[in-house]
Amino acid sequence: MSATPILLAAPGLAQEAELVALLGQRGASLTITRRCVDALDLMAAAGEGVARVAVVSARLPRLTRDTIGRLAALGITVVGLAASDADADATVLRNLDIPLVTMAPPDESGRDDLNVTVAALARLVVDPRPSSLEYSGGRSTQAVREIVKAPGRLVAVWGPVGAPGRTTVAVGLADEWARNRTPALLVDADTVGGGAVAAHLGVLDEVSGIVVACRHADTGRLDPPALAAAARTVHGDLRVLTGIPRAERWAELRPAALTRLWQAGRNTSGVMVVDAGFSLERDEEIVSDARVPRRAAATLTALAAADMIVAVGSADPVGMERLVHALGDLRRAFPETPVRVIVNRVRRSALGPDATGQIRETLRRHVGIGDAVCVPEDREACDAALRAGGTLAEVAPRSQVRNALRELVTEWTWPAPLDIAA
Ligand SMILES: Nc1ncnc2c1ncn2[C@@H]1O[C@H](COP(=O)(O)OP(=O)(O)OP(=O)(O)O)[C@@H](O)[C@H]1O
Ligand SMILES: [Mg+2]
């Protein structure tokens, strides 16, 4: 049987040279047609059509989800090669949506172990089943399997009327996750204040990302490459699905399509952060999906699909009252979903010298929440970010708002254990 040609893009891997030697032997099941030093090199080789399979390491320079999507569009099967002593490798590959991962053995192991890796690679190449994991190297198979199969998470950022800072928080959280090497897809699903996320990020999009994604969903074609293509890359691991540019276009977002969009987000590893707009003030609106006007569908479907709801309120007497009411509505509508409360724009001038203590006491007493996150007022930093069309980490990295959001992401714990398919 003739050897299957592959593109090898594994420059960071300790055993790369041995692997090359092994695959160069007569009778090998795979043969390397090109060794690629970075993702651009890989794309160029893929474009020449010299192989249908690419084997990539987690440390391949400039490797992004965009690359994977474009390789898939060219019909190339991508197999990830992780070092078996680096679980982080598997995480990176999983976050890049590379469903096929094999492990290289530890450095000190011999030819036999490497042969096992090659056999595993060959099996994946011949039978590329989604989400398969081949392992050699003998360490923490189950742990790596769990990492590779971990699902994506959906966080809906929501809050009462009065511009408490939902968009600022959604952009900041997504950006901090991305900087923490968790790929983040930020979705502007605010059908009232649509377009705000693009403005916050200085993104000019002629087409609305969420409308494109929903159209694909309407026709049953919202797969990971289609979702990736509808989104714009802001930087590295941060991508954005821009919102509807004019509020009157809300009718283009059908509830069923939105539900599929959230599902696609949860099927893609990383985190999908949804700017879900504002509270529906009346109980009966928020409680019953069937009776709500469809304009609320984006907010409601996102809240219904969320793994975690981030409720943002404003730290002033009116904002706190609205927040308390909104949290009551939220709990009645979605009693099962964990809620993280952020009280934003905390300042002495609005709530007195012990603003933080007062906020905590109010929330504890009225809604039984004792762990609200207080984000200070920092007008200068937020204005500078808006003016520059950049994130707080880019424009005001030392600002207190940025620090509070970064800390929240660093300490973030997901509410339930990972739901790992056997
Ligand atoms: N912690 C903060 N300190 C100072 N200004 C802030 C803070 N958070 C948000 N802002 C400012 O408040 C304004 C409203 O913020 P943002 O657009 O995030 O609110 P929103 O809840 O999404 O409002 P909308 O109802 O328009 O969607 C913006 O000018 C933003 O820069
Ligand atoms: Mg907003």
Short mmCIF file of C-alpha atoms and ligand atoms in Angstrom, two decimals:
data_model
loop_
_atom_site.label_atom_id
_atom_site.label_comp_id
_atom_site.label_asym_id
_atom_site.label_seq_id
_atom_site.Cartn_x
_atom_site.Cartn_y
_atom_site.Cartn_z
CA MET A 1 0.00 0.00 0.00
CA SER A 2 1.42 3.40 -0.87
CA ALA A 3 2.14 5.87 1.92
CA THR A 4 -0.32 8.70 2.57
CA PRO A 5 1.25 12.10 1.96
CA ILE A 6 1.07 14.56 4.85
CA LEU A 7 2.14 18.10 5.63
CA LEU A 8 4.09 18.11 8.89
CA ALA A 9 3.83 21.35 10.82
CA ALA A 10 5.23 20.45 14.22
CA PRO A 11 8.28 22.66 14.74
CA GLY A 12 7.84 22.93 18.51
CA LEU A 13 7.75 19.22 19.13
CA ALA A 14 10.78 17.67 20.84
CA GLN A 15 10.67 14.48 18.78
CA GLU A 16 10.13 16.15 15.41
CA ALA A 17 13.47 15.03 13.99
CA GLU A 18 12.92 11.40 15.07
CA LEU A 19 9.43 11.48 13.63
CA VAL A 20 10.77 12.73 10.32
CA ALA A 21 13.41 9.99 10.28
CA LEU A 22 10.79 7.34 11.04
CA LEU A 23 8.42 8.52 8.34
CA GLY A 24 11.30 8.64 5.87
CA GLN A 25 11.84 4.89 6.17
CA ARG A 26 10.83 2.50 3.46
CA GLY A 27 7.42 1.00 4.12
CA ALA A 28 6.18 3.85 6.36
CA SER A 29 2.40 4.33 6.24
CA LEU A 30 2.72 8.11 6.02
CA THR A 31 5.13 10.20 4.03
CA ILE A 32 6.00 13.85 4.60
CA THR A 33 5.61 15.95 1.46
CA ARG A 34 6.42 19.24 3.17
CA ARG A 35 7.65 20.40 6.58
CA CYS A 36 6.11 23.72 7.52
CA VAL A 37 7.59 26.19 9.97
CA ASP A 38 4.49 28.23 10.65
CA ALA A 39 0.80 28.50 9.76
CA LEU A 40 1.43 30.69 6.71
CA ASP A 41 3.85 28.14 5.36
CA LEU A 42 1.26 25.47 6.02
CA MET A 43 -1.50 27.41 4.22
CA ALA A 44 0.77 27.90 1.22
CA ALA A 45 1.57 24.17 1.04
CA ALA A 46 -2.11 23.27 1.51
CA GLY A 47 -3.03 25.62 -1.33
CA GLU A 48 -0.69 23.75 -3.66
CA GLY A 49 -2.70 20.59 -3.09
CA VAL A 50 0.30 18.38 -2.36
CA ALA A 51 -1.40 16.59 0.55
CA ARG A 52 -4.87 16.10 2.02
CA VAL A 53 -3.69 15.78 5.63
CA ALA A 54 -1.87 18.22 7.90
CA VAL A 55 -0.30 17.18 11.17
CA VAL A 56 0.14 20.21 13.41
CA SER A 57 1.63 20.73 16.84
CA ALA A 58 0.11 23.03 19.43
CA ARG A 59 3.14 25.31 19.21
CA LEU A 60 3.01 25.98 15.51
CA PRO A 61 3.57 29.75 15.20
CA ARG A 62 0.60 31.82 14.00
CA LEU A 63 -1.80 28.90 14.26
CA THR A 64 -5.34 30.19 14.81
CA ARG A 65 -8.86 28.90 14.41
CA ASP A 66 -8.97 30.85 11.17
CA THR A 67 -6.18 28.64 9.83
CA ILE A 68 -8.07 25.50 10.82
CA GLY A 69 -11.28 26.78 9.20
CA ARG A 70 -9.45 27.63 5.98
CA LEU A 71 -7.70 24.26 5.90
CA ALA A 72 -11.08 22.57 6.37
CA ALA A 73 -12.45 24.65 3.50
CA LEU A 74 -9.62 23.30 1.33
CA GLY A 75 -10.65 19.76 2.27
CA ILE A 76 -7.58 19.14 4.43
CA THR A 77 -7.91 16.85 7.42
CA VAL A 78 -6.06 18.34 10.37
CA VAL A 79 -4.59 16.09 13.03
CA GLY A 80 -3.15 17.62 16.18
CA LEU A 81 0.00 16.24 17.68
CA ALA A 82 0.36 17.04 21.38
CA ALA A 83 3.31 16.26 23.61
CA SER A 84 2.06 13.64 26.04
CA ASP A 85 3.76 15.35 28.99
CA ALA A 86 2.04 18.68 28.24
CA ASP A 87 -1.69 18.67 28.87
CA ALA A 88 -1.61 22.32 27.84
CA ASP A 89 -0.88 21.19 24.29
CA ALA A 90 -4.08 19.20 24.16
CA THR A 91 -5.98 22.18 25.55
CA VAL A 92 -4.59 24.46 22.88
CA LEU A 93 -5.47 21.99 20.13
CA ARG A 94 -8.94 21.50 21.55
CA ASN A 95 -9.43 25.25 21.75
CA LEU A 96 -8.45 25.52 18.13
CA ASP A 97 -11.25 23.10 17.24
CA ILE A 98 -8.92 20.39 16.07
CA PRO A 99 -10.99 17.32 16.79
CA LEU A 100 -8.34 14.74 16.00
CA VAL A 101 -5.49 14.63 18.46
CA THR A 102 -2.75 12.17 19.02
CA MET A 103 -0.01 12.29 21.60
CA ALA A 104 3.70 12.08 21.02
CA PRO A 105 5.51 10.02 23.65
CA PRO A 106 7.69 11.67 26.31
CA ASP A 107 11.17 12.76 25.24
CA GLU A 108 13.03 9.92 26.89
CA SER A 109 11.01 7.17 25.23
CA GLY A 110 12.40 5.13 22.39
CA ARG A 111 11.56 4.25 18.82
CA ASP A 112 8.87 1.79 19.84
CA ASP A 113 6.84 4.50 21.48
CA LEU A 114 7.25 6.76 18.49
CA ASN A 115 6.08 3.91 16.29
CA VAL A 116 2.93 3.77 18.36
CA THR A 117 2.41 7.48 17.71
CA VAL A 118 2.88 6.99 13.99
CA ALA A 119 0.39 4.13 14.01
CA ALA A 120 -2.07 6.34 15.89
CA LEU A 121 -1.53 9.14 13.38
CA ALA A 122 -2.09 6.74 10.51
CA ARG A 123 -5.34 5.50 12.05
CA LEU A 124 -6.64 9.06 12.45
CA VAL A 125 -5.64 9.89 8.89
CA VAL A 126 -7.41 6.86 7.47
CA ASP A 127 -10.45 7.12 9.72
CA PRO A 128 -10.91 10.76 10.71
CA ARG A 129 -13.85 10.52 13.04
CA PRO A 130 -14.71 13.77 14.76
CA SER A 131 -13.62 14.04 18.38
CA SER A 132 -11.41 11.01 18.27
CA LEU A 133 -8.39 10.86 20.46
CA GLU A 134 -5.49 8.56 19.96
CA TYR A 135 -2.99 8.35 22.71
CA SER A 136 0.45 6.97 23.19
CA GLY A 137 2.97 7.75 25.82
CA GLY A 138 1.16 6.24 28.75
CA ARG A 139 0.27 9.26 30.84
CA SER A 140 -3.10 10.54 32.03
CA THR A 141 -5.12 9.30 29.09
CA GLN A 142 -8.36 10.10 30.82
CA ALA A 143 -7.20 13.60 31.78
CA VAL A 144 -6.25 14.39 28.21
CA ARG A 145 -9.44 12.87 26.88
CA GLU A 146 -11.37 15.16 29.18
CA ILE A 147 -9.45 18.20 28.03
CA VAL A 148 -9.93 17.36 24.38
CA LYS A 149 -13.63 16.72 24.69
CA ALA A 150 -14.53 19.60 27.00
CA PRO A 151 -17.44 21.52 25.50
CA GLY A 152 -17.66 25.23 24.91
CA ARG A 153 -19.33 27.50 27.42
CA LEU A 154 -21.89 30.20 26.94
CA VAL A 155 -21.97 33.28 29.13
CA ALA A 156 -24.87 35.70 28.66
CA VAL A 157 -24.21 39.25 29.87
CA TRP A 158 -27.48 40.88 30.75
CA GLY A 159 -28.91 43.52 33.04
CA PRO A 160 -31.67 46.05 33.58
CA VAL A 161 -32.28 49.20 31.55
CA GLY A 162 -30.23 52.30 32.20
CA ALA A 163 -26.98 51.41 30.41
CA PRO A 164 -25.32 49.82 33.46
CA GLY A 165 -22.34 48.71 31.36
CA ARG A 166 -23.37 45.36 29.85
CA THR A 167 -21.44 45.94 26.63
CA THR A 168 -18.35 47.17 28.50
CA VAL A 169 -18.45 44.06 30.68
CA ALA A 170 -19.10 41.66 27.78
CA VAL A 171 -16.23 43.10 25.73
CA GLY A 172 -13.91 43.15 28.75
CA LEU A 173 -14.66 39.56 29.81
CA ALA A 174 -14.26 38.17 26.29
CA ASP A 175 -10.99 40.05 25.85
CA GLU A 176 -9.60 38.82 29.17
CA TRP A 177 -10.54 35.22 28.37
CA ALA A 178 -8.84 35.51 24.99
CA ARG A 179 -5.70 36.92 26.64
CA ASN A 180 -5.84 33.96 29.00
CA ARG A 181 -5.68 31.60 26.00
CA THR A 182 -9.34 30.68 26.14
CA PRO A 183 -10.68 31.42 22.67
CA ALA A 184 -13.58 33.82 23.03
CA LEU A 185 -16.34 34.53 20.57
CA LEU A 186 -18.13 37.74 21.53
CA VAL A 187 -21.66 38.01 20.14
CA ASP A 188 -23.64 41.23 19.95
CA ALA A 189 -27.20 40.04 20.45
CA ASP A 190 -28.62 43.31 21.75
CA THR A 191 -31.58 43.96 19.47
CA VAL A 192 -32.20 47.39 20.99
CA GLY A 193 -28.72 48.81 21.19
CA GLY A 194 -27.31 46.66 18.39
CA GLY A 195 -24.02 47.65 16.83
CA ALA A 196 -22.52 48.75 20.13
CA VAL A 197 -19.98 45.92 20.35
CA ALA A 198 -18.53 46.82 16.94
CA ALA A 199 -18.28 50.44 18.05
CA HIS A 200 -16.57 49.46 21.31
CA LEU A 201 -14.02 47.43 19.36
CA GLY A 202 -13.59 49.82 16.45
CA VAL A 203 -14.69 47.08 14.03
CA LEU A 204 -16.20 48.15 10.74
CA ASP A 205 -18.31 45.34 9.37
CA GLU A 206 -20.36 45.86 6.24
CA VAL A 207 -22.32 42.73 7.03
CA SER A 208 -23.74 41.87 10.41
CA GLY A 209 -22.03 38.75 11.78
CA ILE A 210 -25.06 37.65 13.77
CA VAL A 211 -27.37 38.04 10.77
CA VAL A 212 -25.02 35.95 8.62
CA ALA A 213 -24.73 33.28 11.33
CA CYS A 214 -28.53 33.19 11.74
CA ARG A 215 -28.99 32.84 7.98
CA HIS A 216 -26.69 29.83 8.01
CA ALA A 217 -28.61 28.46 10.96
CA ASP A 218 -31.90 28.98 9.09
CA THR A 219 -30.62 26.80 6.27
CA GLY A 220 -29.07 24.20 8.56
CA ARG A 221 -25.54 25.14 7.60
CA LEU A 222 -24.19 26.64 10.78
CA ASP A 223 -21.21 24.36 11.27
CA PRO A 224 -17.94 25.46 12.96
CA PRO A 225 -16.33 26.72 9.70
CA ALA A 226 -19.47 28.73 8.83
CA LEU A 227 -19.57 30.21 12.34
CA ALA A 228 -15.86 31.04 12.12
CA ALA A 229 -16.33 32.68 8.74
CA ALA A 230 -19.20 34.87 10.00
CA ALA A 231 -17.02 36.18 12.83
CA ARG A 232 -14.29 38.78 12.65
CA THR A 233 -10.96 38.35 14.38
CA VAL A 234 -10.19 41.21 16.73
CA HIS A 235 -6.87 39.82 17.90
CA GLY A 236 -5.37 36.38 18.52
CA ASP A 237 -8.06 34.44 20.34
CA LEU A 238 -10.75 37.12 20.36
CA ARG A 239 -13.40 36.98 17.67
CA VAL A 240 -16.63 38.88 17.30
CA LEU A 241 -20.01 38.35 15.69
CA THR A 242 -21.17 41.89 15.12
CA GLY A 243 -24.75 42.88 15.87
CA ILE A 244 -27.58 44.31 13.84
CA PRO A 245 -26.56 47.78 12.70
CA ARG A 246 -30.07 49.18 12.99
CA ALA A 247 -32.50 48.20 15.71
CA GLU A 248 -35.38 47.73 13.23
CA ARG A 249 -33.60 44.71 11.73
CA TRP A 250 -34.33 42.60 14.81
CA ALA A 251 -36.86 40.53 12.83
CA GLU A 252 -33.99 38.97 10.85
CA LEU A 253 -32.98 37.05 13.96
CA ARG A 254 -35.46 34.20 14.25
CA PRO A 255 -35.72 32.44 17.62
CA ALA A 256 -34.98 29.00 16.14
CA ALA A 257 -31.88 30.30 14.36
CA LEU A 258 -30.67 32.01 17.52
CA THR A 259 -31.13 28.82 19.49
CA ARG A 260 -29.01 26.99 16.93
CA LEU A 261 -26.40 29.72 17.13
CA TRP A 262 -26.09 29.29 20.89
CA GLN A 263 -25.89 25.54 20.40
CA ALA A 264 -23.10 26.01 17.85
CA GLY A 265 -21.28 28.17 20.38
CA ARG A 266 -21.55 25.46 23.00
CA ASN A 267 -20.29 22.88 20.54
CA THR A 268 -17.20 24.98 19.86
CA SER A 269 -14.57 24.88 22.50
CA GLY A 270 -13.72 28.08 24.32
CA VAL A 271 -16.23 30.58 25.58
CA MET A 272 -19.02 32.40 23.78
CA VAL A 273 -19.80 35.70 25.49
CA VAL A 274 -23.15 37.14 24.49
CA ASP A 275 -24.08 40.78 24.99
CA ALA A 276 -27.71 39.89 25.57
CA GLY A 277 -29.21 43.32 25.96
CA PHE A 278 -31.51 44.37 28.74
CA SER A 279 -34.11 43.09 31.05
CA LEU A 280 -37.68 42.59 30.05
CA GLU A 281 -39.23 44.48 32.82
CA ARG A 282 -42.46 42.56 33.21
CA ASP A 283 -42.65 39.11 34.71
CA GLU A 284 -45.03 37.68 32.18
CA GLU A 285 -42.73 38.72 29.35
CA ILE A 286 -39.65 37.15 30.76
CA VAL A 287 -41.33 34.03 32.03
CA SER A 288 -43.09 32.81 28.93
CA ASP A 289 -41.13 32.19 25.78
CA ALA A 290 -44.32 31.75 23.79
CA ARG A 291 -45.84 35.10 24.65
CA VAL A 292 -42.85 37.36 24.27
CA PRO A 293 -42.57 39.62 21.29
CA ARG A 294 -39.91 38.20 19.02
CA ARG A 295 -37.72 41.18 19.56
CA ALA A 296 -36.92 39.75 22.95
CA ALA A 297 -35.96 36.40 21.42
CA ALA A 298 -32.25 37.19 21.28
CA THR A 299 -32.15 38.03 24.96
CA LEU A 300 -34.38 35.18 26.07
CA THR A 301 -32.86 32.43 23.96
CA ALA A 302 -29.36 33.46 25.06
CA LEU A 303 -30.40 33.45 28.71
CA ALA A 304 -32.06 30.07 28.26
CA ALA A 305 -28.96 28.56 26.67
CA ALA A 306 -26.41 30.11 29.03
CA ASP A 307 -24.16 28.10 31.33
CA MET A 308 -23.79 31.24 33.36
CA ILE A 309 -25.60 34.57 33.36
CA VAL A 310 -23.62 37.67 34.24
CA ALA A 311 -26.10 40.25 35.53
CA VAL A 312 -24.77 43.80 35.38
CA GLY A 313 -26.28 46.58 37.47
CA SER A 314 -25.40 50.19 38.06
CA ALA A 315 -24.08 51.32 41.44
CA ASP A 316 -26.51 54.10 42.21
CA PRO A 317 -29.82 54.07 44.09
CA VAL A 318 -31.97 53.76 40.95
CA GLY A 319 -29.66 51.20 39.36
CA MET A 320 -29.61 49.07 42.52
CA GLU A 321 -33.39 49.03 42.76
CA ARG A 322 -33.69 47.99 39.14
CA LEU A 323 -31.07 45.32 39.65
CA VAL A 324 -32.84 43.82 42.63
CA HIS A 325 -36.14 43.63 40.69
CA ALA A 326 -34.42 42.27 37.59
CA LEU A 327 -32.66 39.55 39.59
CA GLY A 328 -36.01 38.49 41.03
CA ASP A 329 -37.47 38.21 37.51
CA LEU A 330 -34.41 36.36 36.33
CA ARG A 331 -34.55 33.80 39.09
CA ARG A 332 -38.22 33.10 38.42
CA ALA A 333 -37.57 32.67 34.70
CA PHE A 334 -34.34 30.68 34.86
CA PRO A 335 -34.14 29.16 38.32
CA GLU A 336 -31.51 26.60 37.35
CA THR A 337 -28.94 28.88 35.72
CA PRO A 338 -26.12 30.18 37.92
CA VAL A 339 -25.89 33.96 38.05
CA ARG A 340 -22.83 36.10 38.68
CA VAL A 341 -23.71 39.67 39.65
CA ILE A 342 -21.53 42.60 38.69
CA VAL A 343 -22.29 45.99 40.15
CA ASN A 344 -20.60 48.48 37.89
CA ARG A 345 -19.50 52.10 38.21
CA VAL A 346 -19.07 51.90 41.97
CA ARG A 347 -18.34 55.38 43.36
CA ARG A 348 -18.63 57.13 46.66
CA SER A 349 -20.49 60.07 45.16
CA ALA A 350 -23.50 57.87 44.37
CA LEU A 351 -23.68 55.53 47.37
CA GLY A 352 -21.53 57.12 50.07
CA PRO A 353 -18.14 56.23 51.57
CA ASP A 354 -18.94 52.52 52.10
CA ALA A 355 -20.45 51.97 48.66
CA THR A 356 -19.17 48.40 48.39
CA GLY A 357 -20.49 47.39 51.81
CA GLN A 358 -23.85 48.92 51.04
CA ILE A 359 -24.12 47.10 47.70
CA ARG A 360 -23.26 43.75 49.26
CA GLU A 361 -25.73 44.29 52.08
CA THR A 362 -28.55 45.28 49.70
CA LEU A 363 -28.03 42.25 47.49
CA ARG A 364 -27.66 39.87 50.40
CA ARG A 365 -30.80 41.12 52.07
CA HIS A 366 -33.04 41.35 49.01
CA VAL A 367 -31.89 38.56 46.75
CA GLY A 368 -29.60 36.46 48.95
CA ILE A 369 -26.53 37.09 46.83
CA GLY A 370 -23.34 37.52 48.82
CA ASP A 371 -20.63 37.38 46.20
CA ALA A 372 -21.36 40.30 43.88
CA VAL A 373 -18.34 41.71 42.06
CA CYS A 374 -17.94 45.46 42.42
CA VAL A 375 -16.36 47.27 39.48
CA PRO A 376 -15.25 50.82 40.19
CA GLU A 377 -16.16 53.88 38.17
CA ASP A 378 -13.32 54.85 35.84
CA ARG A 379 -14.64 57.33 33.37
CA GLU A 380 -11.29 58.25 31.92
CA ALA A 381 -10.33 54.66 31.05
CA CYS A 382 -13.72 53.78 29.57
CA ASP A 383 -13.84 56.98 27.51
CA ALA A 384 -10.32 56.38 26.25
CA ALA A 385 -11.21 52.81 25.20
CA LEU A 386 -14.36 53.99 23.40
CA ARG A 387 -12.51 56.84 21.73
CA ALA A 388 -9.76 54.51 20.49
CA GLY A 389 -12.12 51.66 19.59
CA GLY A 390 -9.98 49.28 21.64
CA THR A 391 -10.40 47.07 24.69
CA LEU A 392 -9.47 48.24 28.16
CA ALA A 393 -6.50 45.85 28.16
CA GLU A 394 -5.22 47.58 25.04
CA VAL A 395 -6.02 51.17 25.89
CA ALA A 396 -6.00 51.39 29.69
CA PRO A 397 -4.33 48.19 30.90
CA ARG A 398 -3.86 49.46 34.43
CA SER A 399 -7.36 50.78 34.89
CA GLN A 400 -9.38 49.51 37.84
CA VAL A 401 -12.20 48.41 35.55
CA ARG A 402 -9.83 46.22 33.58
CA ASN A 403 -8.28 44.85 36.78
CA ALA A 404 -11.66 43.89 38.20
CA LEU A 405 -12.71 42.07 35.02
CA ARG A 406 -9.36 40.36 34.64
CA GLU A 407 -9.51 39.16 38.22
CA LEU A 408 -12.99 37.82 37.67
CA VAL A 409 -11.84 35.81 34.65
CA THR A 410 -8.74 34.53 36.43
CA GLU A 411 -10.75 33.30 39.38
CA TRP A 412 -13.70 32.12 37.33
CA THR A 413 -15.07 28.72 38.18
CA TRP A 414 -17.66 27.04 36.07
CA PRO A 415 -20.68 25.97 38.04
CA ALA A 416 -20.87 22.31 37.13
CA PRO A 417 -18.21 19.72 36.41
CA LEU A 418 -17.37 19.31 32.75
CA ASP A 419 -19.90 17.27 30.88
CA ILE A 420 -17.65 14.77 29.19
CA ALA A 421 -18.97 12.32 26.70
CA ALA A 422 -17.63 8.85 27.21
N1 LIG B 1 -16.91 51.16 35.24
C1 LIG B 1 -17.19 52.19 34.43
N2 LIG B 1 -16.70 53.42 34.70
C2 LIG B 1 -16.99 54.47 33.92
N3 LIG B 1 -17.75 54.41 32.82
C3 LIG B 1 -18.27 53.21 32.49
C4 LIG B 1 -18.01 52.04 33.26
N4 LIG B 1 -18.64 51.01 32.66
C5 LIG B 1 -19.26 51.51 31.58
N5 LIG B 1 -19.04 52.83 31.46
C6 LIG B 1 -19.54 53.74 30.44
O1 LIG B 1 -20.95 53.77 30.52
C7 LIG B 1 -21.53 53.92 29.22
C8 LIG B 1 -22.51 52.79 28.99
O2 LIG B 1 -21.79 51.58 28.97
P1 LIG B 1 -22.21 50.35 28.07
O3 LIG B 1 -22.43 50.78 26.67
O4 LIG B 1 -21.27 49.27 28.35
O5 LIG B 1 -23.63 50.03 28.75
P2 LIG B 1 -24.82 49.10 28.27
O6 LIG B 1 -25.45 48.58 29.50
O7 LIG B 1 -24.34 48.13 27.28
O8 LIG B 1 -25.76 50.19 27.58
P3 LIG B 1 -26.85 50.07 26.39
O9 LIG B 1 -28.18 50.07 27.06
O10 LIG B 1 -26.60 51.27 25.56
O11 LIG B 1 -26.58 48.78 25.67
C9 LIG B 1 -20.38 53.92 28.25
O12 LIG B 1 -20.05 55.24 27.96
C10 LIG B 1 -19.24 53.26 29.02
O13 LIG B 1 -17.98 53.70 28.62
MG MG B 2 -24.90 47.75 25.32
#
